[in-house]
Coordinates of C-alpha atoms and ligand atoms in Angstrom, one line a residue:
M1 CA 0.0 0.0 0.0
K2 CA 1.1 3.5 -0.7
T3 CA 1.7 5.9 2.2
S4 CA -1.2 8.1 0.9
Q5 CA -3.5 5.0 1.1
V6 CA -2.4 4.2 4.6
K7 CA -2.9 7.8 5.6
A8 CA -6.4 7.8 4.0
L9 CA -7.3 4.7 6.1
E10 CA -5.9 6.1 9.3
R11 CA -8.0 9.2 8.8
I12 CA -11.1 7.1 9.2
Y13 CA -10.3 6.8 13.0
R14 CA -11.3 10.4 13.3
R15 CA -14.8 9.9 12.1
R16 CA -17.9 9.5 14.2
I17 CA -21.1 8.0 12.8
P18 CA -24.5 9.3 13.9
A19 CA -26.1 6.8 16.4
S20 CA -29.1 6.3 14.1
Q21 CA -27.0 5.1 11.1
I22 CA -25.1 2.0 10.4
V23 CA -22.7 4.0 8.3
T24 CA -23.1 7.2 6.4
G25 CA -23.4 7.1 2.6
E26 CA -20.3 9.3 2.4
L27 CA -18.2 7.0 4.6
A28 CA -19.5 3.9 2.7
R29 CA -18.3 5.5 -0.5
Y30 CA -14.9 6.4 1.0
L31 CA -14.5 2.7 2.0
T32 CA -15.5 1.3 -1.4
E33 CA -13.3 3.6 -3.3
I34 CA -10.2 2.7 -1.2
S35 CA -11.1 -0.9 -1.5
Q36 CA -11.3 -0.6 -5.3
E37 CA -8.0 1.1 -5.4
I38 CA -6.1 -1.4 -3.2
R39 CA -8.1 -4.5 -4.4
R40 CA -8.6 -5.6 -0.8
Q41 CA -11.5 -5.7 1.6
V42 CA -11.6 -2.9 4.1
G43 CA -13.5 -3.2 7.4
L44 CA -14.5 -1.1 10.3
I45 CA -15.4 -2.0 13.9
I46 CA -17.7 0.6 15.2
D47 CA -19.1 1.0 18.7
R48 CA -22.6 2.2 19.8
S49 CA -21.5 5.8 20.1
G50 CA -20.4 5.7 16.4
A51 CA -16.7 5.8 17.2
V52 CA -14.4 3.7 14.9
K53 CA -12.5 1.2 17.1
Y54 CA -10.6 -0.6 14.3
V55 CA -9.9 -0.1 10.7
I56 CA -9.0 -3.5 9.2
V57 CA -7.5 -4.2 5.8
G58 CA -8.0 -7.7 4.5
D59 CA -7.2 -9.5 1.2
D60 CA -9.5 -9.7 -1.8
R61 CA -11.7 -12.3 -0.1
E62 CA -11.7 -11.7 3.7
I63 CA -10.8 -9.6 6.6
V64 CA -9.6 -10.9 10.0
I65 CA -11.3 -9.3 13.0
P66 CA -8.9 -8.6 15.9
D67 CA -9.5 -9.9 19.4
L68 CA -12.5 -8.1 20.8
S69 CA -12.5 -9.7 24.3
D70 CA -11.7 -6.3 25.9
F71 CA -15.2 -5.2 24.9
A72 CA -17.5 -7.0 27.3
L73 CA -20.8 -8.5 26.3
G74 CA -23.8 -6.5 27.5
R75 CA -26.7 -7.9 29.4
S76 CA -28.5 -9.0 26.2
G77 CA -25.3 -10.8 25.1
L78 CA -24.4 -8.3 22.3
R79 CA -21.0 -6.8 22.2
G80 CA -22.0 -3.3 21.3
L81 CA -19.8 -3.4 18.2
R82 CA -20.7 -3.8 14.6
C83 CA -18.5 -4.7 11.7
V84 CA -18.9 -2.9 8.4
H85 CA -16.8 -4.1 5.5
T86 CA -16.5 -4.1 1.8
H87 CA -16.9 -7.1 -0.6
L88 CA -15.1 -6.8 -3.9
Q89 CA -17.5 -9.1 -5.7
R90 CA -21.2 -9.1 -5.6
D91 CA -21.3 -11.7 -2.8
P92 CA -23.7 -12.1 0.1
L93 CA -22.4 -12.5 3.6
S94 CA -19.9 -15.4 3.6
T95 CA -20.0 -18.3 6.1
D96 CA -17.1 -16.7 7.9
D97 CA -18.9 -13.4 8.1
L98 CA -21.9 -15.2 9.7
T99 CA -19.7 -17.2 12.1
D100 CA -17.9 -14.1 13.2
L101 CA -21.2 -12.4 13.7
A102 CA -22.5 -15.2 15.9
L103 CA -19.2 -16.1 17.7
L104 CA -18.3 -12.5 18.5
R105 CA -21.8 -11.5 19.3
L106 CA -21.6 -8.4 17.1
D107 CA -24.5 -5.9 16.8
L108 CA -24.5 -6.3 13.0
M109 CA -22.3 -7.7 10.3
V110 CA -22.6 -5.5 7.2
A111 CA -21.1 -6.1 3.8
I112 CA -21.1 -3.3 1.2
E113 CA -20.5 -4.4 -2.4
V114 CA -17.8 -2.4 -4.3
G115 CA -19.8 -1.5 -7.4
E116 CA -18.8 0.1 -10.7
Q117 CA -16.2 2.8 -10.4
G118 CA -15.8 2.0 -6.8
L119 CA -19.2 3.2 -5.8
P120 CA -21.1 1.4 -3.0
G121 CA -23.5 -1.2 -4.4
E122 CA -25.7 -3.8 -2.7
V123 CA -25.7 -4.1 1.1
H124 CA -26.0 -7.3 3.0
Y125 CA -26.4 -7.3 6.7
G126 CA -27.0 -9.9 9.4
H127 CA -27.9 -9.8 13.0
I128 CA -28.1 -12.3 15.8
L129 CA -31.4 -14.1 16.6
P130 CA -32.7 -15.0 20.0
P131 CA -32.9 -18.8 20.7
N132 CA -35.7 -20.2 18.5
R133 CA -37.2 -23.4 17.5
S134 CA -35.7 -23.5 14.0
G135 CA -32.2 -23.4 15.6
K136 CA -31.1 -20.5 13.4
S137 CA -28.7 -18.3 15.1
V138 CA -28.6 -15.3 12.6
E139 CA -30.9 -13.4 10.2
V140 CA -29.6 -12.0 7.0
L141 CA -31.2 -9.1 5.1
K142 CA -30.3 -7.1 2.0
A143 CA -30.8 -3.6 0.6
S144 CA -30.2 -2.6 -3.0
S145 CA -27.9 0.3 -1.8
I146 CA -26.7 2.0 1.3
Y147 CA -29.0 4.9 0.4
E148 CA -32.0 2.6 0.4
L149 CA -31.1 1.1 3.7
D150 CA -34.0 2.4 5.7
L151 CA -33.1 1.5 9.3
D152 CA -32.8 3.5 12.4
L153 CA -29.9 1.7 14.0
A154 CA -30.4 2.9 17.6
S155 CA -34.0 1.9 17.8
F156 CA -33.3 -1.3 15.9
L157 CA -30.7 -2.3 18.4
R158 CA -32.9 -1.4 21.3
A159 CA -35.7 -3.6 20.0
L160 CA -33.2 -6.5 19.3
E161 CA -31.7 -6.3 22.8
R162 CA -35.2 -6.2 24.3
E163 CA -36.1 -9.3 22.4
L164 CA -32.8 -11.1 23.2
E165 CA -33.2 -10.3 26.9
M166 CA -36.8 -11.4 27.0
K167 CA -36.0 -14.8 25.3
M168 CA -33.1 -15.3 27.6
A169 CA -35.1 -14.5 30.7
E170 CA -37.3 -17.5 29.8
T171 CA -34.5 -19.9 30.7
V172 CA -32.0 -17.9 32.8
D173 CA -32.4 -15.5 35.6
L174 CA -30.4 -12.5 34.3
S175 CA -30.0 -11.0 37.8
D176 CA -28.4 -14.3 38.9
T177 CA -24.7 -13.6 39.0
R178 CA -23.6 -17.2 39.2
E179 CA -21.7 -18.7 36.3
K180 CA -24.0 -20.4 33.7
A181 CA -22.5 -23.4 32.1
I182 CA -22.9 -25.6 29.1
L183 CA -21.7 -29.2 29.7
I184 CA -19.9 -30.9 26.9
S185 CA -18.9 -34.5 26.5
V186 CA -16.9 -35.8 23.6
S187 CA -16.4 -39.4 24.1
Q188 CA -16.2 -42.9 22.5
D189 CA -17.7 -44.6 25.6
S190 CA -21.1 -46.1 25.4
R191 CA -24.1 -43.7 25.5
R192 CA -25.0 -44.8 29.0
E193 CA -21.5 -44.3 30.4
T194 CA -21.3 -40.9 28.8
E195 CA -24.7 -39.8 30.2
D196 CA -23.8 -41.2 33.7
S197 CA -20.6 -39.3 33.7
L198 CA -22.4 -36.1 32.6
D199 CA -25.0 -36.5 35.3
E200 CA -22.1 -36.6 37.7
L201 CA -20.5 -33.6 36.1
E202 CA -23.8 -31.8 36.6
E203 CA -23.7 -32.7 40.3
L204 CA -20.2 -31.4 40.5
A205 CA -21.3 -28.1 38.8
R206 CA -24.1 -27.8 41.3
T207 CA -21.6 -28.3 44.1
A208 CA -19.5 -25.5 42.6
D209 CA -22.6 -23.3 42.6
V210 CA -22.8 -23.2 38.8
V211 CA -26.1 -23.1 36.9
V212 CA -26.2 -25.7 34.1
L213 CA -28.1 -24.5 31.0
D214 CA -27.6 -27.3 28.6
R215 CA -25.5 -30.3 27.6
F216 CA -23.9 -31.4 24.4
V217 CA -22.8 -34.9 23.7
Q218 CA -20.7 -35.8 20.7
R219 CA -19.6 -39.4 20.1
P220 CA -17.3 -39.1 17.1
R221 CA -15.7 -42.0 15.4
R222 CA -12.4 -40.2 15.6
I223 CA -11.4 -37.6 18.2
N224 CA -10.2 -34.4 16.7
P225 CA -7.0 -33.6 18.6
K226 CA -7.3 -29.9 18.1
Y227 CA -10.7 -29.2 19.6
L228 CA -11.5 -32.6 20.9
M229 CA -14.7 -32.3 18.9
G230 CA -14.9 -31.4 15.2
E231 CA -14.2 -27.8 14.4
G232 CA -17.6 -27.2 13.0
K233 CA -19.2 -28.7 16.0
A234 CA -17.1 -26.7 18.3
R235 CA -18.3 -23.5 16.6
E236 CA -21.9 -24.6 16.8
V237 CA -21.6 -25.4 20.5
V238 CA -20.0 -22.0 21.3
I239 CA -22.7 -20.2 19.2
S240 CA -25.5 -22.0 21.0
A241 CA -23.9 -21.4 24.4
L242 CA -23.7 -17.7 23.7
Q243 CA -27.2 -17.6 22.4
Q244 CA -28.4 -19.2 25.7
G245 CA -26.5 -16.7 27.8
A246 CA -23.8 -19.1 29.0
T247 CA -20.6 -17.8 30.6
L248 CA -18.7 -21.0 30.9
L249 CA -18.0 -24.3 29.0
I250 CA -17.3 -27.4 31.0
F251 CA -15.8 -30.4 29.3
D252 CA -16.3 -33.8 30.9
Q253 CA -13.1 -35.0 29.4
D254 CA -9.7 -33.6 30.4
L255 CA -8.4 -31.1 27.9
A256 CA -4.8 -31.0 26.9
P257 CA -3.2 -27.6 27.3
S258 CA -3.2 -27.1 23.5
Q259 CA -6.9 -28.0 23.3
V260 CA -7.8 -25.4 25.9
R261 CA -5.9 -22.9 23.9
S262 CA -7.6 -23.8 20.6
I263 CA -11.1 -23.7 22.1
A264 CA -10.4 -20.5 24.0
A265 CA -9.2 -18.9 20.7
L266 CA -12.7 -19.5 19.3
T267 CA -14.5 -17.6 22.1
D268 CA -14.0 -15.5 25.2
L269 CA -16.2 -17.8 27.1
K270 CA -14.4 -19.5 30.0
V271 CA -13.3 -23.0 29.2
I272 CA -12.6 -25.6 31.9
D273 CA -12.6 -29.3 32.2
R274 CA -13.7 -31.8 34.8
S275 CA -10.4 -31.8 36.7
Q276 CA -10.5 -28.1 37.0
L277 CA -14.0 -28.1 38.2
I278 CA -13.1 -30.6 40.9
L279 CA -10.1 -28.5 41.8
D280 CA -12.3 -25.5 42.1
I281 CA -14.7 -27.3 44.4
F282 CA -11.7 -28.4 46.5
A283 CA -10.4 -24.9 46.6
R284 CA -13.7 -23.6 48.0
R285 CA -14.0 -26.4 50.5
A286 CA -10.5 -26.8 51.9
H287 CA -10.4 -25.3 55.4
T288 CA -7.3 -26.6 57.2
R289 CA -3.9 -25.3 56.3
D290 CA -3.0 -28.7 55.1
G291 CA -6.0 -28.9 52.7
K292 CA -5.4 -25.4 51.4
V293 CA -1.8 -26.0 50.6
Q294 CA -2.6 -29.3 48.8
V295 CA -5.3 -27.7 46.7
E296 CA -3.3 -24.7 45.7
L297 CA -0.4 -26.9 44.8
A298 CA -2.7 -29.0 42.6
Q299 CA -4.1 -25.9 41.0
L300 CA -0.8 -24.4 40.2
K301 CA 0.5 -27.7 38.8
Y302 CA -2.5 -27.9 36.6
I303 CA -2.1 -24.3 35.4
L304 CA 1.6 -24.4 34.7
P305 CA 1.7 -26.4 31.5
R306 CA -1.3 -24.4 30.2
L307 CA 0.6 -21.2 30.4
S308 CA 2.6 -21.4 27.2
G309 CA 3.5 -18.1 25.8
R310 CA 0.7 -15.6 25.1
G311 CA -2.5 -16.2 23.4
I312 CA -4.8 -17.2 26.1
A313 CA -5.5 -14.6 28.8
L314 CA -4.0 -15.8 32.1
S315 CA -7.1 -14.5 33.9
R316 CA -9.2 -17.0 32.1
L317 CA -7.1 -19.9 33.2
M318 CA -6.5 -18.8 36.7
G319 CA -10.0 -17.6 37.1
G320 CA -11.5 -21.0 37.5
I321 CA -15.1 -20.4 38.3
G322 CA -16.2 -16.9 39.2
G323 CA -12.6 -15.7 39.2
R324 CA -11.4 -17.6 42.2
G325 CA -7.9 -18.6 41.3
P326 CA -5.5 -20.2 43.7
G327 CA -4.6 -18.2 46.6
E328 CA -3.0 -14.8 46.1
T329 CA -2.1 -15.5 42.5
K330 CA -3.2 -12.7 40.2
L331 CA -2.8 -11.7 36.6
E332 CA 0.7 -10.6 36.7
I333 CA 2.0 -13.9 37.8
D334 CA 4.5 -15.5 35.5
R335 CA 5.7 -19.0 35.2
R336 CA 8.8 -18.5 37.2
R337 CA 6.8 -17.1 40.1
I338 CA 4.4 -20.0 39.9
R339 CA 7.4 -22.4 40.1
D340 CA 8.7 -20.6 43.1
R341 CA 5.4 -20.8 44.8
I342 CA 5.1 -24.5 44.0
N343 CA 8.5 -25.1 45.6
R344 CA 7.5 -23.1 48.7
L345 CA 4.2 -25.0 49.1
E346 CA 5.9 -28.3 48.6
R347 CA 8.3 -27.5 51.4
E348 CA 5.4 -26.4 53.6
L349 CA 3.6 -29.6 52.9
K350 CA 6.6 -31.6 53.9
S351 CA 6.8 -30.0 57.2
L352 CA 3.1 -30.4 57.7
S353 CA 3.5 -34.0 56.8
R354 CA 6.3 -34.4 59.4
G355 CA 3.8 -33.2 62.1
R356 CA 1.3 -35.7 60.9
L357 CA 3.9 -38.4 61.0
Q358 CA 4.7 -37.7 64.7
R359 CA 1.0 -37.7 65.6
R360 CA 0.6 -41.0 63.7
S361 CA 3.6 -42.7 65.4
R362 CA 2.3 -41.5 68.8
R363 CA -1.0 -43.2 68.0
A364 CA 0.7 -46.3 66.8
K365 CA 2.7 -46.5 70.0
A366 CA -0.5 -46.3 72.0
G367 CA -1.5 -49.5 70.2
V368 CA -5.0 -48.2 69.4
P369 CA -6.5 -49.8 66.3
I370 CA -7.2 -47.4 63.5
V371 CA -10.2 -47.7 61.2
S372 CA -10.5 -45.5 58.1
I373 CA -13.8 -44.7 56.5
V374 CA -13.4 -44.6 52.7
G375 CA -15.9 -44.5 49.9
Y376 CA -17.4 -42.6 47.0
T377 CA -18.2 -39.0 47.6
N378 CA -21.7 -38.4 49.2
A379 CA -21.9 -42.0 50.4
G380 CA -22.5 -40.9 54.0
K381 CA -19.0 -41.4 55.4
S382 CA -19.1 -38.3 57.6
T383 CA -22.6 -39.0 58.8
L384 CA -21.4 -42.4 59.8
L385 CA -18.4 -41.0 61.7
N386 CA -20.6 -38.5 63.5
A387 CA -23.2 -41.1 64.4
L388 CA -20.5 -43.6 65.6
T389 CA -18.6 -41.1 67.7
Q390 CA -21.2 -38.5 68.5
S391 CA -19.3 -35.8 66.8
E392 CA -20.2 -33.1 64.4
V393 CA -18.1 -33.3 61.2
L394 CA -19.8 -31.4 58.4
T395 CA -22.1 -33.5 56.3
E396 CA -24.0 -32.2 53.2
N397 CA -25.8 -33.4 50.2
L398 CA -23.1 -32.1 48.0
L399 CA -20.1 -33.8 46.5
F400 CA -16.8 -33.4 48.5
A401 CA -18.3 -32.1 51.7
T402 CA -15.3 -33.5 53.4
L403 CA -11.8 -32.6 52.3
D404 CA -9.8 -32.7 55.4
T405 CA -9.3 -35.9 57.4
A406 CA -11.2 -35.9 60.7
T407 CA -10.1 -38.2 63.4
R408 CA -12.4 -39.3 66.3
R409 CA -12.4 -41.9 69.0
L410 CA -14.9 -44.6 69.2
R411 CA -15.3 -46.2 72.7
F412 CA -16.2 -49.7 73.2
P413 CA -17.1 -51.3 76.5
Q414 CA -14.1 -52.7 78.6
E415 CA -12.3 -49.4 78.2
R416 CA -11.4 -50.2 74.7
E417 CA -11.3 -47.7 71.9
V418 CA -10.5 -47.4 68.2
I419 CA -9.5 -44.3 66.2
I420 CA -11.8 -43.6 63.3
T421 CA -10.8 -41.3 60.5
D422 CA -13.1 -39.8 57.9
T423 CA -11.5 -39.1 54.5
V424 CA -12.1 -37.2 51.3
G425 CA -14.6 -38.9 49.0
F426 CA -13.5 -40.6 45.9
I427 CA -15.0 -40.0 42.4
R428 CA -14.4 -41.6 39.1
K429 CA -11.9 -39.9 36.8
L430 CA -10.3 -38.3 39.9
P431 CA -7.6 -36.1 38.4
P432 CA -4.3 -37.8 39.0
S433 CA -2.7 -34.5 40.0
L434 CA -5.3 -34.3 42.8
L435 CA -4.7 -37.8 43.9
G436 CA -1.1 -37.0 44.2
A437 CA -1.9 -33.8 46.0
F438 CA -4.0 -35.6 48.5
K439 CA -1.5 -38.1 49.2
A440 CA -0.7 -36.4 52.4
T441 CA -4.3 -36.6 53.5
L442 CA -4.5 -40.1 52.2
E443 CA -1.4 -41.1 54.1
E444 CA -3.6 -41.4 57.1
M445 CA -5.2 -44.4 55.5
E446 CA -2.0 -46.2 55.2
D447 CA -1.9 -46.7 58.9
A448 CA -5.3 -48.1 59.1
D449 CA -5.9 -51.6 60.4
L450 CA -9.2 -51.7 58.7
L451 CA -11.0 -49.8 55.9
L452 CA -14.7 -49.3 56.1
H453 CA -15.8 -49.0 52.5
V454 CA -19.1 -47.1 52.8
V455 CA -21.4 -47.3 49.8
D456 CA -24.6 -45.4 49.1
A457 CA -26.7 -48.5 48.3
S458 CA -29.6 -46.3 47.3
N459 CA -27.6 -44.8 44.4
P460 CA -28.6 -46.6 41.1
R461 CA -24.9 -46.5 40.1
F462 CA -23.5 -47.8 43.3
E463 CA -21.8 -50.8 41.6
E464 CA -19.7 -48.5 39.4
Q465 CA -18.9 -46.4 42.4
V466 CA -17.7 -49.5 44.3
S467 CA -15.4 -50.4 41.5
A468 CA -14.2 -46.8 41.1
V469 CA -13.3 -46.8 44.8
E470 CA -11.6 -50.1 44.6
R471 CA -9.5 -49.0 41.6
I472 CA -8.3 -45.9 43.5
L473 CA -7.5 -48.0 46.5
L474 CA -5.4 -50.2 44.3
D475 CA -3.7 -47.1 42.8
L476 CA -2.9 -45.9 46.2
D477 CA -1.5 -49.3 47.2
L478 CA -4.1 -49.6 49.9
D479 CA -5.7 -52.8 48.7
R480 CA -3.5 -54.7 51.1
I481 CA -5.5 -53.4 54.1
P482 CA -8.4 -55.5 55.2
R483 CA -11.7 -54.0 54.0
L484 CA -15.3 -54.2 55.2
L485 CA -18.0 -53.3 52.8
I486 CA -20.8 -51.3 54.3
F487 CA -24.1 -50.6 52.5
N488 CA -25.4 -47.3 53.7
K489 CA -28.7 -45.5 53.3
V490 CA -30.6 -48.8 53.4
D491 CA -33.5 -46.8 54.9
L492 CA -34.2 -45.7 51.3
L493 CA -34.5 -49.3 50.0
P494 CA -37.1 -52.1 50.6
A495 CA -35.9 -54.6 53.3
D496 CA -35.9 -57.6 51.0
E497 CA -33.8 -55.8 48.4
V498 CA -31.3 -54.9 51.1
A499 CA -31.0 -58.5 52.3
A500 CA -30.4 -59.7 48.8
L501 CA -27.8 -57.0 48.0
C502 CA -25.9 -57.7 51.2
R503 CA -25.8 -61.4 50.5
R504 CA -24.6 -60.8 47.0
F505 CA -21.8 -58.4 48.0
E506 CA -21.1 -59.8 51.4
A507 CA -21.8 -56.4 52.9
L508 CA -23.2 -55.1 56.1
P509 CA -26.3 -53.0 55.9
I510 CA -26.6 -49.8 57.9
S511 CA -28.3 -46.5 57.9
A512 CA -25.9 -43.8 59.2
M513 CA -29.0 -41.8 60.2
D514 CA -30.2 -44.5 62.5
R515 CA -28.0 -45.6 65.4
N516 CA -30.2 -48.6 66.0
S517 CA -28.9 -50.1 62.8
F518 CA -25.2 -50.2 64.0
E519 CA -25.3 -53.3 66.2
P520 CA -24.0 -55.8 63.5
L521 CA -21.4 -53.3 62.4
L522 CA -20.1 -52.7 65.9
E523 CA -20.0 -56.4 66.6
V524 CA -17.8 -57.0 63.5
L525 CA -15.6 -54.0 64.3
E526 CA -14.9 -55.4 67.7
K527 CA -14.2 -58.8 66.4
R528 CA -11.8 -57.5 63.8
C529 CA -10.0 -55.1 66.1
W530 CA -9.6 -57.5 69.0
P531 CA -9.8 -60.9 67.4
D532 CA -8.5 -62.7 70.5
S533 CA -10.9 -61.5 73.1
Q534 CA -14.5 -62.4 73.7
R535 CA -17.1 -59.7 73.1
D536 CA -18.5 -58.5 76.4
N537 CA -22.2 -58.6 76.2
G538 CA -23.0 -57.3 79.6
S539 CA -22.1 -54.0 81.3
Ligands
GTP1 N1 -31.4 -41.3 53.7 C1 -30.2 -41.4 54.2 N2 -29.4 -40.3 53.9 C2 -28.1 -40.4 54.4 C3 -27.6 -41.5 55.2 N3 -26.4 -41.3 55.5 C4 -26.0 -40.1 54.9 N4 -27.1 -39.5 54.3 C5 -27.1 -38.3 53.6 O1 -26.2 -38.3 52.5 C6 -25.6 -37.0 52.3 C7 -24.1 -37.2 52.3 O2 -23.6 -37.5 53.6 P1 -22.1 -37.2 54.0 O3 -22.0 -37.9 55.3 O4 -21.8 -35.8 53.9 O5 -21.4 -38.0 52.9 P2 -19.8 -38.2 52.7 O6 -19.6 -39.5 52.3 O7 -19.1 -37.7 53.9 O8 -19.5 -37.2 51.5 P3 -18.2 -36.4 51.1 O9 -17.6 -35.8 52.3 O10 -18.8 -35.3 50.2 O11 -17.4 -37.3 50.3 C8 -26.1 -36.1 53.4 O12 -27.2 -35.3 52.9 C9 -26.6 -37.1 54.5 O13 -27.7 -36.5 55.2 C10 -28.6 -42.6 55.4 O14 -28.3 -43.6 56.1 N5 -29.8 -42.5 54.9
MG2 MG1 -17.8 -36.3 54.2

């Protein structure tokens, strides 16, 4: 381009378009003339006040819109920016134009044809549609020339925003500031497994205080390594998510760092995966110093490999849900500082772990048997500990109510006692980094003389949960410790079913809510802990 042409383009930044017009006839002509001269598309990004934010020069077929994530979406989900650009041929809006419109949530996408002698010709313009039954995301219109374009932009946008907000209000509460998520699963597992896992992801989201708007399942024959799903599908999902007013995409599968980056490049929606969601829940729920250190460590280790170069805004990675990143870490943190912090936390963890070791060895010396309660999250482990030992460990109908080990004494007659510890719940696809991070907490289990594997027998998927727990015990090398299978929540099942289940799995039935159901369990506990002595039935 000649200097004079560059200058001519730069001068456009000084212009201001009246709020009622998409673009003035005069400016349109200015654009088409330059376009004609340089044989390239020219585009403008214009805000609601009529100020020109970007002047973009493309090639003869397309323009590339710069990153607009600094311009936040409004309440209606529009970005408050329109794109007006030239088309050298007599072409309607291209697929890319329409995808940009929908993905970037522009007010309008406008293409002005460069007509004869560089005069403005036909105008094609598209706008976003509210969610509708046809599934269409955009509407495209046309005028024979910019002078024929009879549209008061300000009132058109007001009406469009009103309609978008009204439609959105049917499904989401716009005053609700919680994150709104779309769940996505791309998997080659069976349909049933995929759905089960998504149900659990939905529970996790609920635990993290996230509203779930919708879910997408794709079961491709081949996994696309770049976006996990196919590129077209990825666009489609993002567009629909935006249309529904989502703020967050949660993948049920773990995303490789490069996948997070590719998907995040499509949209400024936050993108997280199952592990990150679990980490986030852990971060909110850890209360002890030990727990906090372990979670922050896991979060930092998760983030580190995802921090390659620029590209993806750190805030979006660190943010987790609702902007709660690990500890004090903020935007300006770089990789080196993260590494330093990891080292510091690891040292702290070691010293915390030494303290634990001392406590443990003291206990071991005292010769008191140790029983650890393990099991899937929400099985009722803490409720059982509380009921057995009359204590008040937090219980909740949420996943991962317990993160920190709680240790209590259970007294038996004849001045005998056992130490019972409650532990963090297990879950399938537990992120390996977390398992590692919780090793310190899980160490407690290594000393156990007996593991009480508590199962929520009322859960339709209890069998899978049992095997998930057993697999994790195996991974932790804890399968050598004797185990007792306890079927909990039997108050929710018919008695004959309970009897049959317990026979089949050689399990003991209890209801942690009902102390009267503990007799058989206590009897077995006593026998296992003191095999040599007779149970004292009196006093
Ligand atoms: N109906 C019924 N509900 C129970 C029983 N035991 C526990 N619950 C409920 O199950 C939910 C989970 O109980 P928790 O004791 O928090 O479960 P947990 O295994 O410690 O869970 P995490 O710490 O999250 O891994 C709570 O809402 C309890 O009230 C039972 O025997 N019967
Ligand atoms: Mg618990």
